[in-house]
Short mmCIF file of C-alpha atoms and ligand atoms in Angstrom, two decimals:
data_model
loop_
_atom_site.label_atom_id
_atom_site.label_comp_id
_atom_site.label_asym_id
_atom_site.label_seq_id
_atom_site.Cartn_x
_atom_site.Cartn_y
_atom_site.Cartn_z
CA MET A 113 -24.40 45.59 -0.74
CA PHE A 114 -28.11 44.73 -0.84
CA LYS A 115 -30.62 47.21 0.53
CA LYS A 116 -32.82 44.50 1.96
CA ASP A 117 -32.40 41.25 3.79
CA LYS A 118 -33.86 39.18 0.94
CA PRO A 119 -32.70 40.61 -2.41
CA ASN A 120 -34.80 40.18 -5.55
CA ILE A 121 -33.57 37.24 -7.61
CA LEU A 122 -34.02 36.45 -11.29
CA PHE A 123 -33.41 32.71 -11.80
CA ILE A 124 -32.69 31.74 -15.43
CA GLY A 125 -32.74 28.08 -16.54
CA LEU A 126 -35.50 25.80 -15.27
CA GLY A 127 -34.01 22.44 -16.24
CA MET A 128 -33.43 19.36 -14.12
CA MET A 129 -31.27 21.31 -11.68
CA GLY A 130 -32.76 24.79 -11.99
CA GLN A 131 -36.30 23.79 -11.03
CA PRO A 132 -35.52 22.35 -7.58
CA MET A 133 -32.93 25.09 -6.91
CA ALA A 134 -35.34 27.94 -7.69
CA LEU A 135 -37.99 26.19 -5.62
CA ARG A 136 -35.72 26.12 -2.57
CA LEU A 137 -35.18 29.89 -2.86
CA ILE A 138 -38.91 30.48 -3.19
CA GLN A 139 -39.53 28.30 -0.12
CA ALA A 140 -36.90 30.36 1.75
CA LYS A 141 -39.11 33.41 1.00
CA TYR A 142 -36.80 35.18 -1.45
CA PRO A 143 -38.67 37.23 -4.07
CA VAL A 144 -37.79 35.00 -7.03
CA PHE A 145 -38.63 35.61 -10.68
CA VAL A 146 -37.99 32.81 -13.15
CA HIS A 147 -37.16 32.53 -16.84
CA ASP A 148 -36.39 29.74 -19.30
CA ALA A 149 -36.11 29.70 -23.08
CA ASN A 150 -38.86 27.10 -23.07
CA GLN A 151 -42.06 29.07 -22.40
CA GLU A 152 -44.04 25.89 -21.79
CA THR A 153 -41.61 24.97 -18.99
CA VAL A 154 -42.03 28.41 -17.42
CA LYS A 155 -45.82 28.23 -17.66
CA ASN A 156 -46.00 24.78 -16.06
CA TYR A 157 -43.52 25.72 -13.34
CA CYS A 158 -45.33 28.94 -12.44
CA ASN A 159 -48.68 27.15 -12.35
CA LYS A 160 -47.32 24.33 -10.21
CA ILE A 161 -45.55 26.34 -7.55
CA ASP A 162 -46.95 29.83 -7.84
CA ALA A 163 -43.70 31.40 -9.09
CA LYS A 164 -43.52 34.67 -11.05
CA SER A 165 -42.07 34.79 -14.54
CA LEU A 166 -39.92 37.69 -15.79
CA LEU A 167 -38.54 37.97 -19.31
CA PRO A 168 -34.97 39.27 -19.67
CA SER A 169 -36.39 41.81 -22.15
CA GLU A 170 -38.60 43.33 -19.42
CA ASP A 171 -37.60 45.99 -16.88
CA LEU A 172 -34.88 44.44 -14.64
CA SER A 173 -34.23 47.50 -12.47
CA SER A 174 -35.69 45.79 -9.37
CA ILE A 175 -33.41 42.76 -9.71
CA ASP A 176 -30.44 42.53 -7.33
CA VAL A 177 -29.15 39.05 -8.17
CA VAL A 178 -29.34 36.98 -11.34
CA ILE A 179 -28.68 33.25 -11.07
CA THR A 180 -28.05 31.30 -14.28
CA MET A 181 -28.37 27.49 -14.41
CA LEU A 182 -27.88 26.90 -18.12
CA PRO A 183 -26.27 24.27 -20.35
CA ASP A 184 -22.95 25.98 -21.21
CA SER A 185 -20.82 29.15 -21.58
CA GLU A 186 -22.15 29.96 -25.04
CA ILE A 187 -25.72 30.12 -23.74
CA VAL A 188 -24.75 31.95 -20.54
CA GLU A 189 -22.92 34.61 -22.57
CA GLY A 190 -25.90 34.91 -24.93
CA VAL A 191 -28.22 35.54 -21.98
CA ILE A 192 -25.82 38.06 -20.43
CA PHE A 193 -24.70 40.00 -23.51
CA GLY A 194 -27.54 39.27 -25.93
CA VAL A 195 -27.80 37.18 -29.04
CA ASP A 196 -29.31 37.97 -32.45
CA ASN A 197 -31.84 40.72 -31.76
CA PHE A 198 -32.37 39.94 -28.08
CA PRO A 199 -30.65 42.34 -25.68
CA GLY A 200 -28.66 40.75 -22.90
CA ILE A 201 -29.45 41.22 -19.22
CA SER A 202 -26.17 43.08 -18.64
CA SER A 203 -27.51 46.16 -20.43
CA LYS A 204 -30.62 46.21 -18.22
CA LEU A 205 -29.33 45.51 -14.72
CA LYS A 206 -28.58 48.35 -12.31
CA PRO A 207 -24.93 48.96 -11.30
CA GLY A 208 -23.78 46.75 -8.43
CA SER A 209 -26.11 43.87 -9.34
CA VAL A 210 -24.62 40.41 -8.95
CA VAL A 211 -24.63 37.75 -11.67
CA ILE A 212 -24.01 34.24 -10.33
CA ASP A 213 -23.40 31.58 -12.95
CA MET A 214 -24.15 28.22 -11.31
CA SER A 215 -23.95 26.32 -14.61
CA SER A 216 -20.90 24.22 -15.40
CA SER A 217 -19.22 26.71 -17.73
CA GLU A 218 -15.76 27.08 -19.28
CA PRO A 219 -13.23 28.49 -16.78
CA MET A 220 -11.27 30.63 -19.27
CA ARG A 221 -14.46 32.18 -20.64
CA SER A 222 -15.74 32.78 -17.10
CA ARG A 223 -12.54 34.58 -16.22
CA ALA A 224 -13.04 36.89 -19.22
CA LEU A 225 -16.72 37.30 -18.35
CA GLY A 226 -15.77 38.48 -14.85
CA THR A 227 -13.53 41.17 -16.36
CA SER A 228 -16.16 42.33 -18.87
CA LEU A 229 -18.91 42.58 -16.26
CA LYS A 230 -16.66 44.46 -13.86
CA LYS A 231 -16.18 47.11 -16.56
CA MET A 232 -19.98 47.42 -16.67
CA ASP A 233 -20.18 47.89 -12.88
CA LEU A 234 -21.68 44.45 -12.43
CA ILE A 235 -20.36 41.77 -10.07
CA TYR A 236 -19.72 38.29 -11.43
CA LEU A 237 -19.40 35.12 -9.41
CA ASP A 238 -19.05 31.62 -10.84
CA ALA A 239 -20.66 29.13 -8.49
CA PRO A 240 -21.02 25.71 -10.13
CA VAL A 241 -22.43 22.84 -8.14
CA SER A 242 -21.83 19.16 -7.62
CA GLY A 243 -24.26 16.58 -6.30
CA GLY A 244 -26.90 16.15 -8.98
CA VAL A 245 -30.66 16.43 -8.91
CA ARG A 246 -31.14 14.55 -5.63
CA ARG A 247 -28.92 16.99 -3.75
CA ALA A 248 -30.45 19.98 -5.60
CA ILE A 249 -33.81 18.86 -4.19
CA ASP A 250 -32.62 18.48 -0.60
CA GLY A 251 -30.35 21.54 -0.72
CA SER A 252 -27.12 19.68 -0.01
CA LEU A 253 -25.11 20.52 -3.14
CA ALA A 254 -21.40 21.26 -2.98
CA ILE A 255 -20.85 24.78 -4.34
CA MET A 256 -17.46 26.14 -5.43
CA VAL A 257 -17.35 29.90 -5.86
CA GLY A 258 -14.94 32.11 -7.81
CA GLY A 259 -14.98 35.91 -7.61
CA ALA A 260 -14.56 38.77 -5.16
CA LEU A 261 -14.58 37.62 -1.53
CA GLU A 262 -16.85 40.49 -0.37
CA ALA A 263 -19.46 39.56 -2.96
CA PHE A 264 -19.21 35.91 -1.94
CA VAL A 265 -19.87 36.85 1.70
CA GLU A 266 -22.93 38.88 0.66
CA VAL A 267 -24.54 36.13 -1.41
CA LYS A 268 -23.57 33.23 0.87
CA PRO A 269 -26.93 33.33 2.72
CA ILE A 270 -28.65 32.75 -0.64
CA LEU A 271 -26.32 29.86 -1.53
CA GLU A 272 -26.85 28.28 1.89
CA ASN A 273 -30.38 27.41 0.80
CA LEU A 274 -28.94 25.40 -2.09
CA GLY A 275 -25.85 23.73 -0.70
CA LYS A 276 -24.22 22.43 2.44
CA ASN A 277 -20.55 22.63 1.51
CA ILE A 278 -19.83 26.06 0.08
CA PHE A 279 -16.26 26.99 -0.80
CA HIS A 280 -14.74 30.27 -1.94
CA VAL A 281 -11.95 29.04 -4.21
CA GLY A 282 -10.40 32.12 -5.86
CA ASP A 283 -10.88 34.69 -8.61
CA PRO A 284 -13.58 34.53 -11.35
CA GLY A 285 -13.34 31.24 -13.26
CA SER A 286 -11.84 29.33 -10.32
CA GLY A 287 -15.12 27.67 -9.40
CA HIS A 288 -15.59 26.52 -12.98
CA ALA A 289 -12.02 25.22 -13.12
CA ILE A 290 -12.52 23.03 -10.04
CA LYS A 291 -15.90 21.86 -11.30
CA ALA A 292 -14.43 20.79 -14.67
CA LEU A 293 -11.62 18.90 -12.93
CA ASN A 294 -14.08 17.30 -10.49
CA ASN A 295 -16.17 16.00 -13.39
CA TYR A 296 -13.03 14.84 -15.17
CA LEU A 297 -12.49 12.55 -12.15
CA SER A 298 -16.16 11.57 -12.04
CA ALA A 299 -16.21 10.68 -15.77
CA ILE A 300 -13.21 8.42 -15.40
CA THR A 301 -14.48 6.61 -12.29
CA THR A 302 -17.98 6.14 -13.75
CA LEU A 303 -16.55 4.67 -16.96
CA SER A 304 -14.08 2.46 -15.10
CA VAL A 305 -16.80 1.15 -12.75
CA ALA A 306 -18.93 0.19 -15.78
CA GLU A 307 -15.95 -1.60 -17.34
CA ALA A 308 -15.07 -3.42 -14.11
CA LEU A 309 -18.66 -4.59 -13.59
CA ILE A 310 -18.97 -5.92 -17.14
CA ILE A 311 -15.62 -7.71 -16.98
CA GLY A 312 -16.54 -9.25 -13.60
CA LYS A 313 -19.94 -10.36 -14.92
CA ARG A 314 -18.34 -12.04 -17.95
CA PHE A 315 -15.94 -13.83 -15.62
CA GLY A 316 -18.94 -15.11 -13.66
CA LEU A 317 -18.96 -12.79 -10.63
CA ASP A 318 -22.17 -11.47 -9.06
CA PRO A 319 -22.12 -7.72 -9.91
CA ASN A 320 -24.05 -6.74 -6.75
CA LYS A 321 -21.45 -8.56 -4.64
CA MET A 322 -18.72 -6.80 -6.58
CA VAL A 323 -20.20 -3.41 -5.64
CA ASP A 324 -20.37 -4.45 -1.96
CA VAL A 325 -16.70 -5.45 -2.08
CA PHE A 326 -15.63 -2.25 -3.88
CA ASN A 327 -17.50 -0.17 -1.32
CA SER A 328 -15.50 -1.80 1.48
CA SER A 329 -12.21 -1.61 -0.42
CA SER A 330 -9.88 0.80 -2.14
CA GLY A 331 -11.95 0.82 -5.36
CA LYS A 332 -14.72 2.75 -3.58
CA SER A 333 -15.89 5.94 -5.30
CA ASN A 334 -19.02 8.02 -5.76
CA ALA A 335 -19.75 5.83 -8.79
CA THR A 336 -19.60 2.58 -6.78
CA GLU A 337 -21.54 4.07 -3.85
CA ASN A 338 -24.25 6.07 -5.61
CA LYS A 339 -24.49 4.88 -9.21
CA ALA A 340 -23.52 1.22 -9.68
CA LYS A 341 -26.48 -0.54 -8.03
CA GLN A 342 -28.94 2.36 -8.15
CA PHE A 343 -28.72 3.22 -11.84
CA MET A 344 -26.40 0.78 -13.69
CA LEU A 345 -27.25 -2.71 -12.40
CA SER A 346 -30.93 -1.77 -11.97
CA GLU A 347 -30.78 -0.52 -15.58
CA SER A 348 -32.94 2.46 -14.59
CA PHE A 349 -30.26 4.86 -15.91
CA GLY A 350 -31.89 7.84 -14.21
CA ALA A 351 -29.27 9.70 -12.15
CA GLY A 352 -30.48 13.00 -13.72
CA PHE A 353 -27.21 14.01 -15.41
CA THR A 354 -26.96 13.42 -19.14
CA ALA A 355 -24.03 11.84 -20.99
CA LYS A 356 -24.05 14.94 -23.20
CA LEU A 357 -23.24 17.15 -20.19
CA MET A 358 -20.49 14.72 -19.18
CA VAL A 359 -18.87 15.07 -22.63
CA LYS A 360 -19.07 18.85 -22.24
CA ASP A 361 -17.37 18.68 -18.82
CA ILE A 362 -14.51 16.39 -19.92
CA THR A 363 -13.96 18.62 -22.96
CA MET A 364 -13.69 21.65 -20.65
CA ALA A 365 -11.23 19.85 -18.35
CA ASN A 366 -9.08 18.86 -21.33
CA GLN A 367 -9.16 22.44 -22.66
CA LEU A 368 -8.12 23.69 -19.24
CA GLY A 369 -5.22 21.22 -19.31
CA SER A 370 -4.12 22.56 -22.71
CA ALA A 371 -4.46 26.16 -21.52
CA VAL A 372 -1.94 25.52 -18.73
CA ASN A 373 0.27 23.27 -20.93
CA SER A 374 -0.58 20.00 -19.14
CA SER A 375 -1.04 16.81 -21.09
CA MET A 376 -4.24 14.89 -20.33
CA GLU A 377 -3.66 11.34 -21.57
CA LEU A 378 -6.48 9.92 -19.50
CA GLY A 379 -8.66 12.92 -20.33
CA GLU A 380 -8.31 12.26 -24.08
CA ALA A 381 -8.99 8.51 -23.70
CA SER A 382 -12.00 9.17 -21.50
CA LEU A 383 -13.40 11.83 -23.85
CA ASN A 384 -13.08 9.41 -26.76
CA ALA A 385 -15.01 6.68 -24.90
CA TRP A 386 -17.75 9.07 -23.72
CA ARG A 387 -18.14 10.55 -27.21
CA ASN A 388 -18.52 7.07 -28.71
CA ALA A 389 -21.04 6.22 -26.00
CA LEU A 390 -23.04 9.36 -26.78
CA LYS A 391 -23.07 8.47 -30.49
CA TYR A 392 -24.27 4.97 -29.69
CA LEU A 393 -26.78 5.81 -26.96
CA GLY A 394 -28.28 9.05 -28.31
CA ASN A 395 -28.18 12.63 -27.11
CA ASP A 396 -30.59 12.68 -24.18
CA VAL A 397 -29.52 9.56 -22.35
CA ASP A 398 -28.43 9.60 -18.70
CA HIS A 399 -24.68 9.30 -18.12
CA THR A 400 -25.09 6.07 -16.11
CA ALA A 401 -26.18 4.37 -19.39
CA ILE A 402 -22.43 4.25 -20.14
CA TYR A 403 -22.85 0.81 -18.50
CA ARG A 404 -25.12 -0.28 -21.39
CA TYR A 405 -22.65 1.13 -23.92
CA VAL A 406 -19.77 -0.82 -22.35
CA GLU A 407 -21.86 -4.00 -22.14
CA GLN A 408 -22.84 -3.84 -25.81
CA ASN A 409 -19.65 -2.44 -27.34
CA GLN A 410 -16.57 -3.48 -25.43
P1 NAD B 767 -31.05 20.94 -18.43
O1 NAD B 767 -30.73 20.71 -19.85
O2 NAD B 767 -32.03 20.05 -17.75
O3 NAD B 767 -31.60 22.45 -18.24
C1 NAD B 767 -31.13 23.56 -18.93
C2 NAD B 767 -32.28 24.55 -19.07
O4 NAD B 767 -31.78 25.74 -19.68
C3 NAD B 767 -33.42 24.04 -19.94
O5 NAD B 767 -34.66 24.16 -19.25
C4 NAD B 767 -33.38 24.94 -21.17
O6 NAD B 767 -34.65 25.20 -21.74
C5 NAD B 767 -32.78 26.21 -20.57
N1 NAD B 767 -32.16 27.07 -21.57
C6 NAD B 767 -31.37 26.74 -22.61
N2 NAD B 767 -31.01 27.84 -23.30
C7 NAD B 767 -31.57 28.90 -22.67
C8 NAD B 767 -31.58 30.30 -22.90
N3 NAD B 767 -30.90 30.85 -23.92
N4 NAD B 767 -32.28 31.09 -22.05
C9 NAD B 767 -32.97 30.56 -21.03
N5 NAD B 767 -33.03 29.24 -20.77
C10 NAD B 767 -32.33 28.42 -21.58
O7 NAD B 767 -29.67 20.98 -17.66
P2 NAD B 767 -29.39 20.68 -16.10
O8 NAD B 767 -29.18 19.23 -15.93
O9 NAD B 767 -30.39 21.42 -15.28
O10 NAD B 767 -27.95 21.38 -15.97
C11 NAD B 767 -27.79 22.80 -15.94
C12 NAD B 767 -26.33 23.10 -15.69
O11 NAD B 767 -25.93 22.51 -14.45
C13 NAD B 767 -25.38 22.53 -16.75
O12 NAD B 767 -24.34 23.43 -16.97
C14 NAD B 767 -24.89 21.24 -16.13
O13 NAD B 767 -23.61 20.85 -16.63
C15 NAD B 767 -24.84 21.62 -14.65
N6 NAD B 767 -24.99 20.51 -13.71
C16 NAD B 767 -25.95 19.55 -13.88
C17 NAD B 767 -26.06 18.53 -12.93
C18 NAD B 767 -27.10 17.44 -13.08
O14 NAD B 767 -27.04 16.45 -12.32
N7 NAD B 767 -28.05 17.55 -13.98
C19 NAD B 767 -25.21 18.49 -11.83
C20 NAD B 767 -24.27 19.51 -11.67
C21 NAD B 767 -24.17 20.52 -12.61
#
């Protein structure tokens, strides 16, 4: 599919995840161009690591692969199809170019996006990630990919610089569906760990001991292993994933449930708690601060 071993990549979205991911591709010697809506971010990034910036409004005929790492479907679609007076990248890419959306986007919208891009002779893959900033830095993310198998095989060498466990999971939108359901589970366990720790503390238990016990027992989860001591009990609240993104992900999982006529009792309860936490804690707070919300409100 690509004429050369290392295709030209345009990486869009230099946030907490995008910056270390783009850096890994640059270090792997891919010709990478970067873009973010925040020009200051682009300037600082390019100065720091000697990256090249490319605006979506410029000539994109040399680009083979576009990777998006953006907040949500609305923004991804805006970048691809254009918004207000800005043309989208889809009208500027050459036929056969691949668009890989690595953001956590809405599965039903991604499915439709795959169909629209196919009509434009562009290839769409959804490839959301799990693992957070730490694993974006060391290139050990889990990546779940939806879209044509042949395209997946072609871009896998690129993804191997970003993740260790890379799965092809089905047609366009399938990666985003699994990602939303994964974060549905993560939201519930993170909230329940915060509740359990606060209840135990009020009873008089040592919360650090509680985490040790959970991690050797059936209550073990990613939240007990990688969040409880590190970010909740230490009160550093710096896992690198905001509560706002968590609310987005639970909302998407619940919408997916509705779309396939499944009730999501726990999904609704969890969404309610996370929304209240967001209101109380403020928009930019890390999701592990749910511990502080539980401590002060429940
Ligand atoms: P972030 O908010 O740190 O970064 C998003 C970036 O997108 C920002 O730099 C912003 O300026 C840029 N942006 C917004 N609108 C834009 C536009 N129209 N054009 C170009 N750039 C634009 O978010 P993040 O934490 O890096 O997460 C990115 C995606 O990855 C989200 O979908 C999130 O759900 C998902 N994700 C995040 C984590 C995590 O731990 N942070 C883990 C897994 C998945």
